[in-house]
Amino acid sequence: MPKFLSKDQEKAVMAAIKEAETNTSGEIRVHIEPKCKEENPIDRTKEVFTQLKMHETEFKNGTLIYISTKDKKIAIWGDEGINAKVGQDFWDAELALMAKYFKANDYESGLREAILHIGNKLKEFFPYQKDDINELSDDISYGDGSDA
């Protein structure tokens, strides 16, 4: 099985994260792994969210996009600060957008579009402050397996 994202696609996704975070204090991460270690992908997403210390952002406005490539599960988890502002309908719409692109094997576009939409929502509720720092890495994190 080929890698989920090529090196150039990884760079494009990380560039989308940087762009999305430009006007907000919010943080966005993407985590990719071959198999989901939980039946429900949201349970795994919450575990990874904690492992990546995303719950430690100052305004509780971190968002994690989770993908397991072999069992084709996706989930999004927003910390309490952003989740209180946007609600589940927003996350469901972003999941549906990603799923549409993923069904066409266009993973980069699905991720980029969702990341930019999430960034716009974060900007609306958590605008950039002059003393903002990037609290979390913009790199994609990977779980077990080299073909994720």
Coordinates of N, CA and C in Angstrom, one line a residue:
M1 N 0.8 -1.2 0.0 CA 0.0 0.0 0.0 C 0.9 1.2 0.0
P2 N 0.6 2.2 -0.9 CA 1.4 3.4 -0.9 C 1.2 4.3 0.3
K3 N 2.1 5.2 0.5 CA 2.0 6.1 1.7 C 0.7 6.9 1.5
F4 N 0.1 7.3 2.6 CA -1.2 8.1 2.5 C -0.9 9.4 1.8
L5 N 0.1 10.1 2.3 CA 0.5 11.4 1.7 C 1.9 11.3 1.2
S6 N 2.2 11.9 0.0 CA 3.6 12.0 -0.4 C 4.2 13.1 0.4
K7 N 5.6 13.2 0.2 CA 6.3 14.3 0.9 C 5.8 15.7 0.5
D8 N 5.5 15.9 -0.8 CA 4.9 17.2 -1.2 C 3.6 17.4 -0.6
Q9 N 2.7 16.4 -0.6 CA 1.4 16.5 0.0 C 1.5 16.8 1.5
E10 N 2.4 16.2 2.2 CA 2.6 16.5 3.6 C 3.0 18.0 3.8
K11 N 3.9 18.5 2.9 CA 4.3 19.9 3.0 C 3.1 20.8 2.8
A12 N 2.2 20.4 1.8 CA 1.0 21.2 1.5 C 0.1 21.2 2.7
V13 N -0.1 20.1 3.4 CA -1.0 20.0 4.5 C -0.4 20.9 5.7
M14 N 0.9 20.8 5.9 CA 1.5 21.6 7.0 C 1.5 23.1 6.6
A15 N 1.6 23.4 5.3 CA 1.4 24.8 4.9 C 0.0 25.3 5.2
A16 N -1.0 24.4 5.0 CA -2.4 24.8 5.3 C -2.6 25.0 6.8
I17 N -1.9 24.2 7.6 CA -2.0 24.4 9.0 C -1.4 25.8 9.4
K18 N -0.2 26.1 8.9 CA 0.4 27.4 9.1 C -0.5 28.5 8.7
E19 N -1.1 28.4 7.5 CA -2.0 29.4 7.0 C -3.2 29.6 7.8
A20 N -3.8 28.5 8.2 CA -5.0 28.5 9.1 C -4.8 29.1 10.4
E21 N -3.6 28.9 10.9 CA -3.2 29.4 12.3 C -2.7 30.9 12.3
T22 N -2.5 31.4 11.1 CA -2.0 32.8 10.9 C -2.8 33.8 11.6
N23 N -4.1 33.7 11.6 CA -5.0 34.8 12.1 C -5.8 34.3 13.4
T24 N -5.2 33.3 14.1 CA -5.9 32.8 15.2 C -4.9 32.4 16.3
S25 N -5.4 32.4 17.5 CA -4.6 31.8 18.6 C -4.8 30.3 18.7
G26 N -5.8 29.8 17.9 CA -6.1 28.3 17.9 C -5.0 27.5 17.3
E27 N -5.0 26.2 17.6 CA -4.0 25.2 17.1 C -4.7 24.1 16.4
I28 N -4.1 23.7 15.3 CA -4.6 22.5 14.5 C -3.5 21.5 14.4
R29 N -3.8 20.3 14.6 CA -2.9 19.2 14.3 C -3.6 18.1 13.5
V30 N -2.8 17.3 12.8 CA -3.3 16.2 12.0 C -2.5 15.0 12.5
H31 N -3.2 13.9 12.8 CA -2.5 12.6 13.2 C -3.0 11.5 12.3
I32 N -2.0 10.8 11.7 CA -2.3 9.7 10.8 C -1.7 8.4 11.3
E33 N -2.5 7.3 11.3 CA -1.9 6.0 11.7 C -2.7 5.0 10.9
P34 N -2.1 3.8 10.7 CA -2.7 2.7 9.9 C -4.0 2.2 10.4
K35 N -4.0 1.8 11.7 CA -5.2 1.2 12.3 C -5.6 2.0 13.5
C36 N -6.9 2.1 13.7 CA -7.5 2.8 14.8 C -7.5 1.7 16.0
K37 N -6.9 2.1 17.1 CA -6.8 1.2 18.2 C -8.0 1.1 19.1
E38 N -9.1 1.9 18.7 CA -10.4 1.8 19.4 C -11.4 1.5 18.4
E39 N -12.5 1.0 18.8 CA -13.7 0.7 17.9 C -14.2 2.1 17.4
N40 N -14.4 3.0 18.2 CA -14.9 4.3 17.8 C -13.7 5.3 17.6
P41 N -13.5 5.8 16.4 CA -12.4 6.7 16.2 C -12.3 7.9 17.1
I42 N -13.4 8.4 17.6 CA -13.4 9.6 18.4 C -12.7 9.3 19.7
D43 N -12.9 8.0 20.2 CA -12.2 7.6 21.4 C -10.7 7.7 21.2
R44 N -10.2 7.2 20.1 CA -8.8 7.2 19.8 C -8.3 8.6 19.6
T45 N -9.1 9.5 18.9 CA -8.8 10.9 18.7 C -8.5 11.6 20.0
K46 N -9.4 11.3 21.0 CA -9.2 11.9 22.3 C -7.9 11.5 23.0
E47 N -7.6 10.2 22.8 CA -6.3 9.7 23.4 C -5.1 10.4 22.8
V48 N -5.1 10.5 21.4 CA -4.0 11.1 20.7 C -4.0 12.6 21.1
F49 N -5.1 13.2 21.2 CA -5.2 14.6 21.6 C -4.4 14.9 22.9
T50 N -4.7 14.0 23.9 CA -4.0 14.1 25.2 C -2.5 13.8 25.0
Q51 N -2.1 12.7 24.3 CA -0.7 12.4 24.1 C 0.1 13.5 23.4
L52 N -0.6 14.3 22.5 CA 0.1 15.4 21.9 C 0.0 16.7 22.7
K53 N -0.6 16.6 23.9 CA -0.7 17.7 24.9 C -1.5 18.8 24.3
M54 N -2.5 18.5 23.5 CA -3.3 19.5 22.8 C -4.2 20.2 23.8
H55 N -4.5 19.5 24.9 CA -5.4 20.0 26.0 C -4.7 21.1 26.8
E56 N -3.4 21.4 26.5 CA -2.7 22.3 27.3 C -2.6 23.7 26.7
T57 N -3.3 23.9 25.6 CA -3.3 25.3 25.0 C -4.0 26.3 25.9
E58 N -3.5 27.5 25.9 CA -4.0 28.5 26.8 C -5.5 28.7 26.8
F59 N -6.1 28.7 25.6 CA -7.5 29.0 25.5 C -8.4 27.8 25.2
K60 N -7.8 26.6 25.3 CA -8.5 25.3 25.1 C -9.1 25.3 23.7
N61 N -8.3 25.7 22.7 CA -8.8 25.9 21.3 C -8.0 25.1 20.3
G62 N -7.5 23.9 20.8 CA -6.8 23.0 19.9 C -7.8 22.1 19.2
T63 N -7.5 21.7 17.9 CA -8.3 20.8 17.1 C -7.4 19.8 16.5
L64 N -7.8 18.5 16.7 CA -7.1 17.4 16.1 C -7.9 16.7 15.0
I65 N -7.3 16.6 13.8 CA -7.9 15.8 12.8 C -7.2 14.4 12.8
Y66 N -8.0 13.4 12.9 CA -7.5 12.0 13.1 C -7.9 11.2 11.9
I67 N -6.9 10.4 11.3 CA -7.1 9.5 10.2 C -6.5 8.2 10.5
S68 N -7.2 7.1 10.3 CA -6.6 5.8 10.3 C -6.8 5.3 8.9
T69 N -5.7 5.0 8.2 CA -5.7 4.7 6.8 C -6.2 3.4 6.3
K70 N -5.8 2.3 7.1 CA -6.2 1.0 6.6 C -7.7 0.7 6.9
D71 N -8.2 1.1 8.1 CA -9.6 0.9 8.4 C -10.5 2.0 8.0
K72 N -9.9 3.1 7.4 CA -10.6 4.2 6.8 C -11.6 4.8 7.8
K73 N -11.0 5.2 8.9 CA -11.8 6.0 10.0 C -11.2 7.4 10.1
I74 N -12.1 8.3 10.3 CA -11.7 9.7 10.5 C -12.5 10.3 11.6
A75 N -11.9 11.3 12.3 CA -12.6 11.9 13.4 C -11.9 13.3 13.6
I76 N -12.7 14.2 14.2 CA -12.1 15.5 14.6 C -12.5 15.7 16.0
W77 N -11.5 16.2 16.8 CA -11.8 16.5 18.2 C -11.4 17.9 18.5
G78 N -12.3 18.8 18.9 CA -12.0 20.1 19.3 C -12.0 20.3 20.8
D79 N -11.0 21.0 21.4 CA -11.0 21.1 22.8 C -12.2 22.0 23.3
E80 N -12.4 22.0 24.6 CA -13.7 22.6 25.1 C -13.9 24.0 24.7
G81 N -12.8 24.8 24.6 CA -13.0 26.2 24.2 C -13.6 26.4 22.8
I82 N -13.1 25.7 21.8 CA -13.7 25.8 20.5 C -14.9 25.0 20.3
N83 N -15.0 23.9 21.0 CA -16.2 23.0 20.8 C -17.4 23.7 21.4
A84 N -17.3 24.5 22.5 CA -18.4 25.3 23.0 C -18.9 26.3 22.1
K85 N -18.1 26.8 21.2 CA -18.4 27.8 20.2 C -19.1 27.3 18.9
V86 N -18.6 26.1 18.4 CA -19.0 25.7 17.1 C -20.0 24.5 17.2
G87 N -20.0 23.7 18.1 CA -20.9 22.6 18.2 C -20.6 21.4 17.3
Q88 N -21.3 20.3 17.5 CA -21.1 19.1 16.7 C -21.4 19.3 15.2
D89 N -22.4 20.1 14.9 CA -22.8 20.2 13.4 C -21.6 20.7 12.6
F90 N -20.8 21.6 13.2 CA -19.6 22.1 12.4 C -18.6 21.0 12.2
W91 N -18.3 20.2 13.2 CA -17.4 19.1 13.1 C -17.9 18.0 12.1
D92 N -19.2 17.8 12.1 CA -19.8 16.8 11.2 C -19.7 17.3 9.8
A93 N -19.9 18.6 9.5 CA -19.8 19.1 8.2 C -18.3 19.0 7.7
E94 N -17.3 19.2 8.6 CA -15.9 19.1 8.1 C -15.6 17.6 7.9
L95 N -16.1 16.7 8.7 CA -15.9 15.3 8.4 C -16.5 14.9 7.0
A96 N -17.7 15.4 6.8 CA -18.4 15.1 5.5 C -17.6 15.6 4.3
L97 N -17.0 16.8 4.5 CA -16.2 17.4 3.4 C -14.9 16.5 3.2
M98 N -14.3 16.2 4.2 CA -13.1 15.3 4.1 C -13.4 14.0 3.4
A99 N -14.5 13.4 3.9 CA -15.0 12.1 3.3 C -15.2 12.2 1.8
K100 N -15.8 13.3 1.4 CA -16.1 13.5 0.0 C -14.8 13.4 -0.8
Y101 N -13.8 14.1 -0.4 CA -12.5 14.2 -1.1 C -11.8 12.8 -0.9
F102 N -11.8 12.2 0.2 CA -11.1 11.0 0.5 C -11.7 9.9 -0.4
K103 N -13.0 9.9 -0.6 CA -13.6 8.8 -1.5 C -13.0 8.9 -2.9
A104 N -12.6 10.1 -3.3 CA -12.0 10.3 -4.6 C -10.5 10.2 -4.6
N105 N -10.0 9.7 -3.4 CA -8.5 9.5 -3.2 C -7.7 10.8 -3.3
D106 N -8.4 11.9 -3.0 CA -7.8 13.2 -2.9 C -7.6 13.6 -1.5
Y107 N -6.7 13.0 -0.8 CA -6.5 13.2 0.6 C -6.0 14.6 1.0
E108 N -5.0 15.1 0.1 CA -4.5 16.4 0.4 C -5.5 17.5 0.3
S109 N -6.4 17.5 -0.7 CA -7.4 18.5 -0.8 C -8.4 18.4 0.4
G110 N -8.8 17.2 0.7 CA -9.7 17.0 1.8 C -9.2 17.6 3.1
L111 N -7.9 17.3 3.4 CA -7.3 17.8 4.6 C -7.1 19.4 4.5
R112 N -6.6 19.8 3.4 CA -6.4 21.3 3.3 C -7.7 22.1 3.5
E113 N -8.8 21.6 2.8 CA -10.1 22.3 2.9 C -10.6 22.3 4.3
A114 N -10.6 21.2 5.0 CA -11.0 21.1 6.4 C -10.2 22.0 7.3
I115 N -8.9 21.9 7.1 CA -8.0 22.7 8.0 C -8.3 24.2 7.8
L116 N -8.4 24.6 6.6 CA -8.7 26.1 6.3 C -10.1 26.5 6.9
H117 N -11.1 25.6 6.8 CA -12.4 25.9 7.4 C -12.3 26.0 8.9
I118 N -11.6 25.1 9.5 CA -11.4 25.1 10.9 C -10.6 26.4 11.3
G119 N -9.6 26.7 10.6 CA -8.9 27.9 10.9 C -9.8 29.2 10.8
N120 N -10.7 29.2 9.9 CA -11.6 30.4 9.8 C -12.5 30.4 11.0
K121 N -13.0 29.3 11.5 CA -13.8 29.3 12.7 C -13.0 29.7 13.9
L122 N -11.8 29.2 14.0 CA -10.9 29.5 15.1 C -10.7 31.0 15.1
K123 N -10.4 31.6 13.9 CA -10.2 33.0 13.8 C -11.4 33.8 14.3
E124 N -12.6 33.3 14.0 CA -13.8 34.0 14.4 C -13.9 34.1 15.9
F125 N -13.6 33.1 16.6 CA -13.8 33.0 18.0 C -12.5 33.3 18.8
F126 N -11.4 33.0 18.2 CA -10.1 33.2 18.9 C -9.1 33.9 18.0
P127 N -9.4 35.2 17.8 CA -8.5 36.0 16.9 C -7.1 36.0 17.4
Y128 N -6.2 36.2 16.4 CA -4.8 36.3 16.7 C -4.5 37.5 17.7
Q129 N -3.7 37.3 18.6 CA -3.3 38.4 19.6 C -1.8 38.7 19.3
K130 N -1.4 39.9 19.5 CA -0.1 40.3 19.1 C 1.0 39.5 19.9
D131 N 0.6 39.0 21.0 CA 1.6 38.2 21.8 C 1.5 36.7 21.6
D132 N 0.6 36.3 20.6 CA 0.4 34.8 20.4 C 1.7 34.1 20.0
I133 N 1.8 32.9 20.5 CA 2.9 32.0 20.1 C 2.3 30.7 19.5
N134 N 3.0 30.1 18.7 CA 2.6 28.8 18.1 C 2.8 27.8 19.2
E135 N 1.8 27.3 19.9 CA 1.9 26.5 21.1 C 2.2 25.0 20.7
L136 N 1.8 24.6 19.5 CA 2.0 23.2 19.1 C 2.6 23.1 17.7
S137 N 3.3 22.0 17.5 CA 3.9 21.8 16.2 C 2.9 21.8 15.1
D138 N 3.3 22.3 13.9 CA 2.4 22.2 12.8 C 2.7 20.9 12.0
D139 N 3.7 20.1 12.4 CA 4.0 18.8 11.7 C 2.9 17.8 11.9
I140 N 2.7 17.0 10.9 CA 1.8 15.9 11.0 C 2.4 14.8 11.9
S141 N 1.6 14.3 12.8 CA 2.1 13.2 13.7 C 1.6 11.9 13.1
Y142 N 2.4 10.9 13.4 CA 2.1 9.6 12.8 C 2.1 8.5 14.0
G143 N 1.2 7.6 13.9 CA 1.2 6.5 14.8 C 2.0 5.3 14.3
D144 N 1.8 4.2 14.9 CA 2.5 3.0 14.5 C 2.4 2.6 13.0
G145 N 3.5 2.3 12.4 CA 3.4 1.9 11.0 C 4.0 2.9 10.1
S146 N 4.8 2.5 9.1 CA 5.4 3.5 8.3 C 4.7 3.8 7.0
D147 N 3.5 3.1 6.8 CA 2.8 3.4 5.5 C 1.6 4.3 5.8
A148 N 1.5 4.9 6.9 CA 0.3 5.7 7.2 C 0.3 6.9 6.3

